Amino acid sequence: MTIISGNQYQEMNKEKLRLQIARMTQSHESTGLTKNTYCRMTSSELTRIAPLPSEFLSLANPDMQITVLRRFDSLEKILCNEHIPTLALVSHTYGPEIATEWIYLQMCHFFDSCEQLPGVKEPVTREFAQLILLLHPNLNLYEFCYFLAGCRVGRYGQFYGVSGPNQLAAMLNQYLKEDKPNAQYNIEIEKQRKRREEEINCTDGYKQYIDKLKAEAAVGSIEATKILQKHKEK
C-alpha cells in the first residue's frame, strides 16, 4: 500500500484542476466561446500588445481597477468594447497559469485595498482564481476590474472587513445575476433603437427617391417611368 503525503495530495489536486481548466478552455475555444458576445479580439492581436506572458502580467498593476473606471463610465461600454480580451482568450494565448495569475494579482490588489491582504491565505486565493477561470471564462479583463472597483466602493455591500474569497464569491454572484444582465439588456435595447432609426432613415430615403422619380416621370422621363413600373410590380 502506497502512502501519499499531504504535499503530494495537494500537488495531485493542483494538477487535476490545471488539466480541468485546460480542457474547459479548449472546449470554449472549439465552440467559439473564447470571446464573449461582443469581443472580437484574437490571440495574435493580444500578443501584439504583450508578446510575452511576463509583459502581460506587468499590466496587472494596482492602478488598473481605477484606470478602468476613469476610461469607462458604464459597464455597458466595457461589455460592448470589441478590443478587451476575455479570461478564456488570455488562457488560450498564454496558458491557464498566466490567466489564473492575473486574476490572483487583481484579487490581491483588492484585498490590499480592503486592508485584508495579510489575513488572506495565498493557497485559498489562488484556488479561487482557478475557479473563476474555470467557471467564468467569458469575463473580460476590464469587466473583472470594474467589478472589483465596484466592490471597493461598496456597490455590493460593505467591503472593509471582507475576510476572503468566500465573501468576494458572493459579490461576484450578485454582479453576474444583477448588474451584468441589466447591462446586457440595456445594450440590446440600444441596438434595437439604432436599428429602428436606420429603418426609418431607409424608409424616408426610399420615399424621397420615389417622389423624385414621380416628378421626373411627370415631365416626360421615360427612364423614370420604367423604374417606377418595376417598383410597382414588386
PDB file of N, CA and C in Angstrom, residues 110-213:
ATOM      1  N   PHE A 110      -7.200  43.986  -4.610  1.00  0.00           N
ATOM      2  CA  PHE A 110      -8.490  44.257  -3.963  1.00  0.00           C
ATOM      3  C   PHE A 110      -8.398  44.052  -2.451  1.00  0.00           C
ATOM      4  N   PHE A 111      -7.863  42.911  -2.039  1.00  0.00           N
ATOM      5  CA  PHE A 111      -7.770  42.625  -0.605  1.00  0.00           C
ATOM      6  C   PHE A 111      -6.838  43.616   0.089  1.00  0.00           C
ATOM      7  N   ASP A 112      -5.804  44.065  -0.614  1.00  0.00           N
ATOM      8  CA  ASP A 112      -4.884  45.046  -0.047  1.00  0.00           C
ATOM      9  C   ASP A 112      -5.606  46.367   0.188  1.00  0.00           C
ATOM     10  N   SER A 113      -6.481  46.753  -0.765  1.00  0.00           N
ATOM     11  CA  SER A 113      -7.248  48.000  -0.608  1.00  0.00           C
ATOM     12  C   SER A 113      -8.233  47.896   0.546  1.00  0.00           C
ATOM     13  N   CYS A 114      -8.635  46.647   0.867  1.00  0.00           N
ATOM     14  CA  CYS A 114      -9.556  46.419   1.991  1.00  0.00           C
ATOM     15  C   CYS A 114      -8.812  46.244   3.309  1.00  0.00           C
ATOM     16  N   GLU A 115      -7.474  46.339   3.232  1.00  0.00           N
ATOM     17  CA  GLU A 115      -6.622  46.127   4.411  1.00  0.00           C
ATOM     18  C   GLU A 115      -6.805  44.721   4.964  1.00  0.00           C
ATOM     19  N   GLN A 116      -7.036  43.768   4.072  1.00  0.00           N
ATOM     20  CA  GLN A 116      -7.271  42.387   4.490  1.00  0.00           C
ATOM     21  C   GLN A 116      -6.237  41.412   3.935  1.00  0.00           C
ATOM     22  N   LEU A 117      -5.309  41.929   3.124  1.00  0.00           N
ATOM     23  CA  LEU A 117      -4.359  41.037   2.458  1.00  0.00           C
ATOM     24  C   LEU A 117      -3.551  40.171   3.420  1.00  0.00           C
ATOM     25  N   PRO A 118      -3.056  40.716   4.539  1.00  0.00           N
ATOM     26  CA  PRO A 118      -2.270  39.862   5.445  1.00  0.00           C
ATOM     27  C   PRO A 118      -3.068  38.679   6.001  1.00  0.00           C
ATOM     28  N   GLY A 119      -4.395  38.840   6.116  1.00  0.00           N
ATOM     29  CA  GLY A 119      -5.191  37.759   6.691  1.00  0.00           C
ATOM     30  C   GLY A 119      -5.727  36.775   5.679  1.00  0.00           C
ATOM     31  N   VAL A 120      -5.471  37.032   4.395  1.00  0.00           N
ATOM     32  CA  VAL A 120      -5.971  36.145   3.342  1.00  0.00           C
ATOM     33  C   VAL A 120      -4.906  35.116   2.995  1.00  0.00           C
ATOM     34  N   LYS A 121      -5.282  33.846   2.988  1.00  0.00           N
ATOM     35  CA  LYS A 121      -4.331  32.778   2.704  1.00  0.00           C
ATOM     36  C   LYS A 121      -4.093  32.659   1.196  1.00  0.00           C
ATOM     37  N   GLU A 122      -2.814  32.657   0.828  1.00  0.00           N
ATOM     38  CA  GLU A 122      -2.463  32.621  -0.594  1.00  0.00           C
ATOM     39  C   GLU A 122      -3.001  31.381  -1.310  1.00  0.00           C
ATOM     40  N   PRO A 123      -2.861  30.152  -0.748  1.00  0.00           N
ATOM     41  CA  PRO A 123      -3.372  28.974  -1.466  1.00  0.00           C
ATOM     42  C   PRO A 123      -4.876  29.036  -1.735  1.00  0.00           C
ATOM     43  N   VAL A 124      -5.623  29.571  -0.773  1.00  0.00           N
ATOM     44  CA  VAL A 124      -7.075  29.686  -0.937  1.00  0.00           C
ATOM     45  C   VAL A 124      -7.408  30.682  -2.039  1.00  0.00           C
ATOM     46  N   THR A 125      -6.691  31.805  -2.059  1.00  0.00           N
ATOM     47  CA  THR A 125      -6.939  32.833  -3.068  1.00  0.00           C
ATOM     48  C   THR A 125      -6.568  32.330  -4.456  1.00  0.00           C
ATOM     49  N   ARG A 126      -5.455  31.606  -4.565  1.00  0.00           N
ATOM     50  CA  ARG A 126      -5.040  31.066  -5.867  1.00  0.00           C
ATOM     51  C   ARG A 126      -6.052  30.029  -6.366  1.00  0.00           C
ATOM     52  N   GLU A 127      -6.551  29.208  -5.470  1.00  0.00           N
ATOM     53  CA  GLU A 127      -7.547  28.218  -5.859  1.00  0.00           C
ATOM     54  C   GLU A 127      -8.829  28.903  -6.328  1.00  0.00           C
ATOM     55  N   PHE A 128      -9.198  29.979  -5.647  1.00  0.00           N
ATOM     56  CA  PHE A 128     -10.393  30.724  -6.053  1.00  0.00           C
ATOM     57  C   PHE A 128     -10.187  31.355  -7.433  1.00  0.00           C
ATOM     58  N   ALA A 129      -8.971  31.830  -7.698  1.00  0.00           N
ATOM     59  CA  ALA A 129      -8.653  32.391  -9.015  1.00  0.00           C
ATOM     60  C   ALA A 129      -8.813  31.322 -10.096  1.00  0.00           C
ATOM     61  N   GLN A 130      -8.387  30.100  -9.793  1.00  0.00           N
ATOM     62  CA  GLN A 130      -8.547  28.999 -10.745  1.00  0.00           C
ATOM     63  C   GLN A 130     -10.025  28.703 -11.001  1.00  0.00           C
ATOM     64  N   LEU A 131     -10.813  28.764  -9.942  1.00  0.00           N
ATOM     65  CA  LEU A 131     -12.247  28.504 -10.087  1.00  0.00           C
ATOM     66  C   LEU A 131     -12.936  29.585 -10.921  1.00  0.00           C
ATOM     67  N   ILE A 132     -12.512  30.843 -10.757  1.00  0.00           N
ATOM     68  CA  ILE A 132     -13.085  31.921 -11.562  1.00  0.00           C
ATOM     69  C   ILE A 132     -12.808  31.676 -13.039  1.00  0.00           C
ATOM     70  N   LEU A 133     -11.572  31.291 -13.350  1.00  0.00           N
ATOM     71  CA  LEU A 133     -11.222  30.987 -14.741  1.00  0.00           C
ATOM     72  C   LEU A 133     -12.032  29.814 -15.267  1.00  0.00           C
ATOM     73  N   LEU A 134     -12.218  28.817 -14.430  1.00  0.00           N
ATOM     74  CA  LEU A 134     -12.939  27.610 -14.834  1.00  0.00           C
ATOM     75  C   LEU A 134     -14.428  27.880 -15.045  1.00  0.00           C
ATOM     76  N   LEU A 135     -15.028  28.652 -14.144  1.00  0.00           N
ATOM     77  CA  LEU A 135     -16.480  28.849 -14.170  1.00  0.00           C
ATOM     78  C   LEU A 135     -16.924  30.077 -14.970  1.00  0.00           C
ATOM     79  N   HIS A 136     -16.049  31.083 -15.077  1.00  0.00           N
ATOM     80  CA  HIS A 136     -16.449  32.326 -15.742  1.00  0.00           C
ATOM     81  C   HIS A 136     -15.402  32.758 -16.778  1.00  0.00           C
ATOM     82  N   PRO A 137     -15.083  31.901 -17.742  1.00  0.00           N
ATOM     83  CA  PRO A 137     -14.022  32.225 -18.712  1.00  0.00           C
ATOM     84  C   PRO A 137     -14.376  33.386 -19.632  1.00  0.00           C
ATOM     85  N   ASN A 138     -15.665  33.723 -19.741  1.00  0.00           N
ATOM     86  CA  ASN A 138     -16.068  34.783 -20.668  1.00  0.00           C
ATOM     87  C   ASN A 138     -16.091  36.165 -20.041  1.00  0.00           C
ATOM     88  N   LEU A 139     -15.679  36.271 -18.783  1.00  0.00           N
ATOM     89  CA  LEU A 139     -15.482  37.607 -18.204  1.00  0.00           C
ATOM     90  C   LEU A 139     -14.334  38.278 -18.939  1.00  0.00           C
ATOM     91  N   ASN A 140     -14.523  39.545 -19.340  1.00  0.00           N
ATOM     92  CA  ASN A 140     -13.360  40.217 -19.924  1.00  0.00           C
ATOM     93  C   ASN A 140     -12.577  40.929 -18.819  1.00  0.00           C
ATOM     94  N   LEU A 141     -11.339  41.290 -19.114  1.00  0.00           N
ATOM     95  CA  LEU A 141     -10.430  41.771 -18.076  1.00  0.00           C
ATOM     96  C   LEU A 141     -10.915  43.071 -17.440  1.00  0.00           C
ATOM     97  N   TYR A 142     -11.357  44.017 -18.260  1.00  0.00           N
ATOM     98  CA  TYR A 142     -11.830  45.293 -17.709  1.00  0.00           C
ATOM     99  C   TYR A 142     -13.118  45.103 -16.927  1.00  0.00           C
ATOM    100  N   GLU A 143     -13.927  44.168 -17.376  1.00  0.00           N
ATOM    101  CA  GLU A 143     -15.173  43.863 -16.661  1.00  0.00           C
ATOM    102  C   GLU A 143     -14.857  43.382 -15.247  1.00  0.00           C
ATOM    103  N   PHE A 144     -13.865  42.510 -15.113  1.00  0.00           N
ATOM    104  CA  PHE A 144     -13.484  41.998 -13.791  1.00  0.00           C
ATOM    105  C   PHE A 144     -12.933  43.128 -12.928  1.00  0.00           C
ATOM    106  N   CYS A 145     -12.127  44.003 -13.530  1.00  0.00           N
ATOM    107  CA  CYS A 145     -11.598  45.151 -12.786  1.00  0.00           C
ATOM    108  C   CYS A 145     -12.725  46.096 -12.370  1.00  0.00           C
ATOM    109  N   TYR A 146     -13.681  46.294 -13.259  1.00  0.00           N
ATOM    110  CA  TYR A 146     -14.839  47.148 -12.965  1.00  0.00           C
ATOM    111  C   TYR A 146     -15.628  46.570 -11.794  1.00  0.00           C
ATOM    112  N   PHE A 147     -15.793  45.264 -11.795  1.00  0.00           N
ATOM    113  CA  PHE A 147     -16.486  44.589 -10.700  1.00  0.00           C
ATOM    114  C   PHE A 147     -15.744  44.794  -9.380  1.00  0.00           C
ATOM    115  N   LEU A 148     -14.422  44.569  -9.387  1.00  0.00           N
ATOM    116  CA  LEU A 148     -13.645  44.725  -8.152  1.00  0.00           C
ATOM    117  C   LEU A 148     -13.665  46.171  -7.664  1.00  0.00           C
ATOM    118  N   ALA A 149     -13.612  47.109  -8.595  1.00  0.00           N
ATOM    119  CA  ALA A 149     -13.692  48.526  -8.204  1.00  0.00           C
ATOM    120  C   ALA A 149     -15.044  48.824  -7.579  1.00  0.00           C
ATOM    121  N   GLY A 150     -16.092  48.206  -8.130  1.00  0.00           N
ATOM    122  CA  GLY A 150     -17.426  48.364  -7.551  1.00  0.00           C
ATOM    123  C   GLY A 150     -17.491  47.818  -6.133  1.00  0.00           C
ATOM    124  N   CYS A 151     -16.803  46.705  -5.901  1.00  0.00           N
ATOM    125  CA  CYS A 151     -16.737  46.146  -4.543  1.00  0.00           C
ATOM    126  C   CYS A 151     -16.039  47.121  -3.600  1.00  0.00           C
ATOM    127  N   ARG A 152     -14.997  47.759  -4.094  1.00  0.00           N
ATOM    128  CA  ARG A 152     -14.214  48.663  -3.249  1.00  0.00           C
ATOM    129  C   ARG A 152     -15.013  49.885  -2.815  1.00  0.00           C
ATOM    130  N   VAL A 153     -15.965  50.313  -3.636  1.00  0.00           N
ATOM    131  CA  VAL A 153     -16.763  51.493  -3.264  1.00  0.00           C
ATOM    132  C   VAL A 153     -18.084  51.079  -2.618  1.00  0.00           C
ATOM    133  N   GLY A 154     -18.219  49.792  -2.287  1.00  0.00           N
ATOM    134  CA  GLY A 154     -19.384  49.339  -1.539  1.00  0.00           C
ATOM    135  C   GLY A 154     -20.614  49.033  -2.356  1.00  0.00           C
ATOM    136  N   ARG A 155     -20.463  48.846  -3.659  1.00  0.00           N
ATOM    137  CA  ARG A 155     -21.624  48.589  -4.514  1.00  0.00           C
ATOM    138  C   ARG A 155     -22.337  47.295  -4.133  1.00  0.00           C
ATOM    139  N   TYR A 156     -21.581  46.322  -3.664  1.00  0.00           N
ATOM    140  CA  TYR A 156     -22.168  45.019  -3.327  1.00  0.00           C
ATOM    141  C   TYR A 156     -22.146  44.755  -1.824  1.00  0.00           C
ATOM    142  N   GLY A 157     -22.188  45.831  -1.069  1.00  0.00           N
ATOM    143  CA  GLY A 157     -22.183  45.691   0.377  1.00  0.00           C
ATOM    144  C   GLY A 157     -20.865  46.159   0.958  1.00  0.00           C
ATOM    145  N   GLN A 158     -20.741  46.068   2.268  1.00  0.00           N
ATOM    146  CA  GLN A 158     -19.551  46.530   2.964  1.00  0.00           C
ATOM    147  C   GLN A 158     -18.346  45.708   2.537  1.00  0.00           C
ATOM    148  N   PHE A 159     -17.252  46.388   2.167  1.00  0.00           N
ATOM    149  CA  PHE A 159     -16.068  45.635   1.764  1.00  0.00           C
ATOM    150  C   PHE A 159     -14.951  45.722   2.776  1.00  0.00           C
ATOM    151  N   TYR A 160     -14.959  46.716   3.647  1.00  0.00           N
ATOM    152  CA  TYR A 160     -13.974  46.694   4.728  1.00  0.00           C
ATOM    153  C   TYR A 160     -14.385  45.613   5.704  1.00  0.00           C
ATOM    154  N   GLY A 161     -13.467  44.730   5.996  1.00  0.00           N
ATOM    155  CA  GLY A 161     -13.780  43.606   6.859  1.00  0.00           C
ATOM    156  C   GLY A 161     -14.028  42.333   6.080  1.00  0.00           C
ATOM    157  N   VAL A 162     -13.923  42.397   4.745  1.00  0.00           N
ATOM    158  CA  VAL A 162     -14.040  41.173   3.957  1.00  0.00           C
ATOM    159  C   VAL A 162     -12.935  40.218   4.383  1.00  0.00           C
ATOM    160  N   SER A 163     -13.306  38.989   4.679  1.00  0.00           N
ATOM    161  CA  SER A 163     -12.332  38.060   5.239  1.00  0.00           C
ATOM    162  C   SER A 163     -11.651  37.195   4.196  1.00  0.00           C
ATOM    163  N   GLY A 164     -12.161  37.170   2.978  1.00  0.00           N
ATOM    164  CA  GLY A 164     -11.508  36.335   1.988  1.00  0.00           C
ATOM    165  C   GLY A 164     -12.374  36.048   0.786  1.00  0.00           C
ATOM    166  N   PRO A 165     -11.963  35.061  -0.014  1.00  0.00           N
ATOM    167  CA  PRO A 165     -12.643  34.742  -1.274  1.00  0.00           C
ATOM    168  C   PRO A 165     -14.120  34.386  -1.139  1.00  0.00           C
ATOM    169  N   ASN A 166     -14.546  33.833  -0.003  1.00  0.00           N
ATOM    170  CA  ASN A 166     -15.950  33.448   0.133  1.00  0.00           C
ATOM    171  C   ASN A 166     -16.880  34.651  -0.016  1.00  0.00           C
ATOM    172  N   GLN A 167     -16.529  35.750   0.643  1.00  0.00           N
ATOM    173  CA  GLN A 167     -17.340  36.955   0.540  1.00  0.00           C
ATOM    174  C   GLN A 167     -17.247  37.557  -0.866  1.00  0.00           C
ATOM    175  N   LEU A 168     -16.054  37.495  -1.452  1.00  0.00           N
ATOM    176  CA  LEU A 168     -15.878  38.000  -2.811  1.00  0.00           C
ATOM    177  C   LEU A 168     -16.693  37.179  -3.805  1.00  0.00           C
ATOM    178  N   ALA A 169     -16.788  35.875  -3.553  1.00  0.00           N
ATOM    179  CA  ALA A 169     -17.592  34.999  -4.426  1.00  0.00           C
ATOM    180  C   ALA A 169     -19.058  35.400  -4.382  1.00  0.00           C
ATOM    181  N   ALA A 170     -19.556  35.738  -3.192  1.00  0.00           N
ATOM    182  CA  ALA A 170     -20.959  36.168  -3.064  1.00  0.00           C
ATOM    183  C   ALA A 170     -21.187  37.465  -3.841  1.00  0.00           C
ATOM    184  N   MET A 171     -20.233  38.383  -3.775  1.00  0.00           N
ATOM    185  CA  MET A 171     -20.342  39.637  -4.517  1.00  0.00           C
ATOM    186  C   MET A 171     -20.322  39.383  -6.022  1.00  0.00           C
ATOM    187  N   LEU A 172     -19.459  38.456  -6.466  1.00  0.00           N
ATOM    188  CA  LEU A 172     -19.373  38.138  -7.893  1.00  0.00           C
ATOM    189  C   LEU A 172     -20.683  37.531  -8.383  1.00  0.00           C
ATOM    190  N   ASN A 173     -21.269  36.663  -7.582  1.00  0.00           N
ATOM    191  CA  ASN A 173     -22.563  36.072  -7.955  1.00  0.00           C
ATOM    192  C   ASN A 173     -23.641  37.153  -8.080  1.00  0.00           C
ATOM    193  N   GLN A 174     -23.608  38.126  -7.175  1.00  0.00           N
ATOM    194  CA  GLN A 174     -24.576  39.225  -7.244  1.00  0.00           C
ATOM    195  C   GLN A 174     -24.381  40.030  -8.523  1.00  0.00           C
ATOM    196  N   TYR A 175     -23.126  40.281  -8.859  1.00  0.00           N
ATOM    197  CA  TYR A 175     -22.833  41.016 -10.097  1.00  0.00           C
ATOM    198  C   TYR A 175     -23.346  40.248 -11.314  1.00  0.00           C
ATOM    199  N   LEU A 176     -23.089  38.940 -11.364  1.00  0.00           N
ATOM    200  CA  LEU A 176     -23.472  38.128 -12.520  1.00  0.00           C
ATOM    201  C   LEU A 176     -24.990  37.963 -12.637  1.00  0.00           C
ATOM    202  N   LYS A 177     -25.691  38.031 -11.501  1.00  0.00           N
ATOM    203  CA  LYS A 177     -27.147  37.855 -11.522  1.00  0.00           C
ATOM    204  C   LYS A 177     -27.895  39.163 -11.742  1.00  0.00           C
ATOM    205  N   GLU A 178     -27.270  40.283 -11.382  1.00  0.00           N
ATOM    206  CA  GLU A 178     -27.980  41.559 -11.442  1.00  0.00           C
ATOM    207  C   GLU A 178     -27.352  42.555 -12.417  1.00  0.00           C
ATOM    208  N   ASP A 179     -26.155  43.017 -12.124  1.00  0.00           N
ATOM    209  CA  ASP A 179     -25.562  44.099 -12.907  1.00  0.00           C
ATOM    210  C   ASP A 179     -25.292  43.707 -14.360  1.00  0.00           C
ATOM    211  N   LYS A 180     -24.680  42.546 -14.560  1.00  0.00           N
ATOM    212  CA  LYS A 180     -24.327  42.167 -15.931  1.00  0.00           C
ATOM    213  C   LYS A 180     -25.565  41.940 -16.800  1.00  0.00           C
ATOM    214  N   PRO A 181     -26.571  41.172 -16.331  1.00  0.00           N
ATOM    215  CA  PRO A 181     -27.778  41.017 -17.166  1.00  0.00           C
ATOM    216  C   PRO A 181     -28.456  42.352 -17.470  1.00  0.00           C
ATOM    217  N   ASN A 182     -28.483  43.269 -16.492  1.00  0.00           N
ATOM    218  CA  ASN A 182     -29.078  44.583 -16.725  1.00  0.00           C
ATOM    219  C   ASN A 182     -28.311  45.360 -17.800  1.00  0.00           C
ATOM    220  N   ALA A 183     -26.985  45.277 -17.725  1.00  0.00           N
ATOM    221  CA  ALA A 183     -26.155  45.961 -18.723  1.00  0.00           C
ATOM    222  C   ALA A 183     -26.366  45.358 -20.108  1.00  0.00           C
ATOM    223  N   GLN A 184     -26.425  44.025 -20.175  1.00  0.00           N
ATOM    224  CA  GLN A 184     -26.648  43.358 -21.462  1.00  0.00           C
ATOM    225  C   GLN A 184     -28.024  43.712 -22.023  1.00  0.00           C
ATOM    226  N   TYR A 185     -29.011  43.828 -21.145  1.00  0.00           N
ATOM    227  CA  TYR A 185     -30.349  44.231 -21.580  1.00  0.00           C
ATOM    228  C   TYR A 185     -30.315  45.648 -22.163  1.00  0.00           C
ATOM    229  N   ASN A 186     -29.620  46.559 -21.486  1.00  0.00           N
ATOM    230  CA  ASN A 186     -29.506  47.936 -21.976  1.00  0.00           C
ATOM    231  C   ASN A 186     -28.801  47.989 -23.327  1.00  0.00           C
ATOM    232  N   ILE A 187     -27.804  47.123 -23.500  1.00  0.00           N
ATOM    233  CA  ILE A 187     -27.080  47.075 -24.770  1.00  0.00           C
ATOM    234  C   ILE A 187     -28.006  46.650 -25.894  1.00  0.00           C
ATOM    235  N   GLU A 188     -28.821  45.626 -25.640  1.00  0.00           N
ATOM    236  CA  GLU A 188     -29.738  45.136 -26.667  1.00  0.00           C
ATOM    237  C   GLU A 188     -30.814  46.176 -26.995  1.00  0.00           C
ATOM    238  N   ILE A 189     -31.297  46.887 -25.965  1.00  0.00           N
ATOM    239  CA  ILE A 189     -32.285  47.946 -26.190  1.00  0.00           C
ATOM    240  C   ILE A 189     -31.699  49.044 -27.076  1.00  0.00           C
ATOM    241  N   GLU A 190     -30.447  49.408 -26.790  1.00  0.00           N
ATOM    242  CA  GLU A 190     -29.785  50.437 -27.593  1.00  0.00           C
ATOM    243  C   GLU A 190     -29.584  49.966 -29.034  1.00  0.00           C
ATOM    244  N   LYS A 191     -29.254  48.685 -29.208  1.00  0.00           N
ATOM    245  CA  LYS A 191     -29.100  48.138 -30.561  1.00  0.00           C
ATOM    246  C   LYS A 191     -30.426  48.202 -31.323  1.00  0.00           C
ATOM    247  N   GLN A 192     -31.506  47.835 -30.643  1.00  0.00           N
ATOM    248  CA  GLN A 192     -32.823  47.885 -31.280  1.00  0.00           C
ATOM    249  C   GLN A 192     -33.190  49.318 -31.666  1.00  0.00           C
ATOM    250  N   ARG A 193     -32.865  50.271 -30.810  1.00  0.00           N
ATOM    251  CA  ARG A 193     -33.159  51.675 -31.100  1.00  0.00           C
ATOM    252  C   ARG A 193     -32.407  52.139 -32.348  1.00  0.00           C
ATOM    253  N   LYS A 194     -31.129  51.759 -32.437  1.00  0.00           N
ATOM    254  CA  LYS A 194     -30.331  52.158 -33.594  1.00  0.00           C
ATOM    255  C   LYS A 194     -30.835  51.491 -34.871  1.00  0.00           C
ATOM    256  N   ARG A 195     -31.239  50.203 -34.749  1.00  0.00           N
ATOM    257  CA  ARG A 195     -31.784  49.517 -35.922  1.00  0.00           C
ATOM    258  C   ARG A 195     -33.067  50.194 -36.396  1.00  0.00           C
ATOM    259  N   ARG A 196     -33.906  50.589 -35.443  1.00  0.00           N
ATOM    260  CA  ARG A 196     -35.157  51.263 -35.780  1.00  0.00           C
ATOM    261  C   ARG A 196     -34.875  52.597 -36.469  1.00  0.00           C
ATOM    262  N   GLU A 197     -33.892  53.346 -35.976  1.00  0.00           N
ATOM    263  CA  GLU A 197     -33.525  54.616 -36.601  1.00  0.00           C
ATOM    264  C   GLU A 197     -33.046  54.396 -38.036  1.00  0.00           C
ATOM    265  N   GLU A 198     -32.249  53.331 -38.233  1.00  0.00           N
ATOM    266  CA  GLU A 198     -31.761  53.019 -39.574  1.00  0.00           C
ATOM    267  C   GLU A 198     -32.913  52.657 -40.502  1.00  0.00           C
ATOM    268  N   GLU A 199     -33.881  51.892 -39.968  1.00  0.00           N
ATOM    269  CA  GLU A 199     -35.042  51.521 -40.781  1.00  0.00           C
ATOM    270  C   GLU A 199     -35.848  52.754 -41.184  1.00  0.00           C
ATOM    271  N   ILE A 200     -36.030  53.667 -40.218  1.00  0.00           N
ATOM    272  CA  ILE A 200     -36.774  54.900 -40.506  1.00  0.00           C
ATOM    273  C   ILE A 200     -36.040  55.734 -41.551  1.00  0.00           C
ATOM    274  N   ASN A 201     -34.701  55.829 -41.374  1.00  0.00           N
ATOM    275  CA  ASN A 201     -33.902  56.602 -42.333  1.00  0.00           C
ATOM    276  C   ASN A 201     -33.982  55.985 -43.727  1.00  0.00           C
ATOM    277  N   CYS A 202     -33.937  54.653 -43.762  1.00  0.00           N
ATOM    278  CA  CYS A 202     -34.029  53.961 -45.054  1.00  0.00           C
ATOM    279  C   CYS A 202     -35.407  54.199 -45.687  1.00  0.00           C
ATOM    280  N   THR A 203     -36.444  54.146 -44.846  1.00  0.00           N
ATOM    281  CA  THR A 203     -37.812  54.370 -45.341  1.00  0.00           C
ATOM    282  C   THR A 203     -37.974  55.777 -45.886  1.00  0.00           C
ATOM    283  N   ASP A 204     -37.456  56.764 -45.150  1.00  0.00           N
ATOM    284  CA  ASP A 204     -37.541  58.151 -45.593  1.00  0.00           C
ATOM    285  C   ASP A 204     -36.759  58.362 -46.881  1.00  0.00           C
ATOM    286  N   GLY A 205     -35.591  57.733 -46.952  1.00  0.00           N
ATOM    287  CA  GLY A 205     -34.776  57.862 -48.144  1.00  0.00           C
ATOM    288  C   GLY A 205     -35.450  57.243 -49.361  1.00  0.00           C
ATOM    289  N   TYR A 206     -36.088  56.100 -49.139  1.00  0.00           N
ATOM    290  CA  TYR A 206     -36.794  55.419 -50.237  1.00  0.00           C
ATOM    291  C   TYR A 206     -37.970  56.280 -50.726  1.00  0.00           C
ATOM    292  N   LYS A 207     -38.695  56.878 -49.791  1.00  0.00           N
ATOM    293  CA  LYS A 207     -39.849  57.727 -50.148  1.00  0.00           C
ATOM    294  C   LYS A 207     -39.392  58.928 -50.974  1.00  0.00           C
ATOM    295  N   GLN A 208     -38.278  59.533 -50.544  1.00  0.00           N
ATOM    296  CA  GLN A 208     -37.745  60.671 -51.289  1.00  0.00           C
ATOM    297  C   GLN A 208     -37.323  60.255 -52.698  1.00  0.00           C
ATOM    298  N   TYR A 209     -36.751  59.048 -52.801  1.00  0.00           N
ATOM    299  CA  TYR A 209     -36.309  58.530 -54.102  1.00  0.00           C
ATOM    300  C   TYR A 209     -37.504  58.338 -55.044  1.00  0.00           C
ATOM    301  N   ILE A 210     -38.607  57.747 -54.517  1.00  0.00           N
ATOM    302  CA  ILE A 210     -39.811  57.519 -55.329  1.00  0.00           C
ATOM    303  C   ILE A 210     -40.441  58.843 -55.740  1.00  0.00           C
ATOM    304  N   ASP A 211     -40.489  59.809 -54.811  1.00  0.00           N
ATOM    305  CA  ASP A 211     -41.053  61.126 -55.127  1.00  0.00           C
ATOM    306  C   ASP A 211     -40.266  61.807 -56.248  1.00  0.00           C
ATOM    307  N   LYS A 212     -38.959  61.633 -56.210  1.00  0.00           N
ATOM    308  CA  LYS A 212     -38.115  62.225 -57.241  1.00  0.00           C
ATOM    309  C   LYS A 212     -38.401  61.575 -58.608  1.00  0.00           C
ATOM    310  N   LEU A 213     -38.557  60.228 -58.613  1.00  0.00           N
ATOM    311  CA  LEU A 213     -38.867  59.526 -59.860  1.00  0.00           C
ATOM    312  C   LEU A 213     -40.222  59.961 -60.419  1.00  0.00           C
TER     313      LEU A 213
END
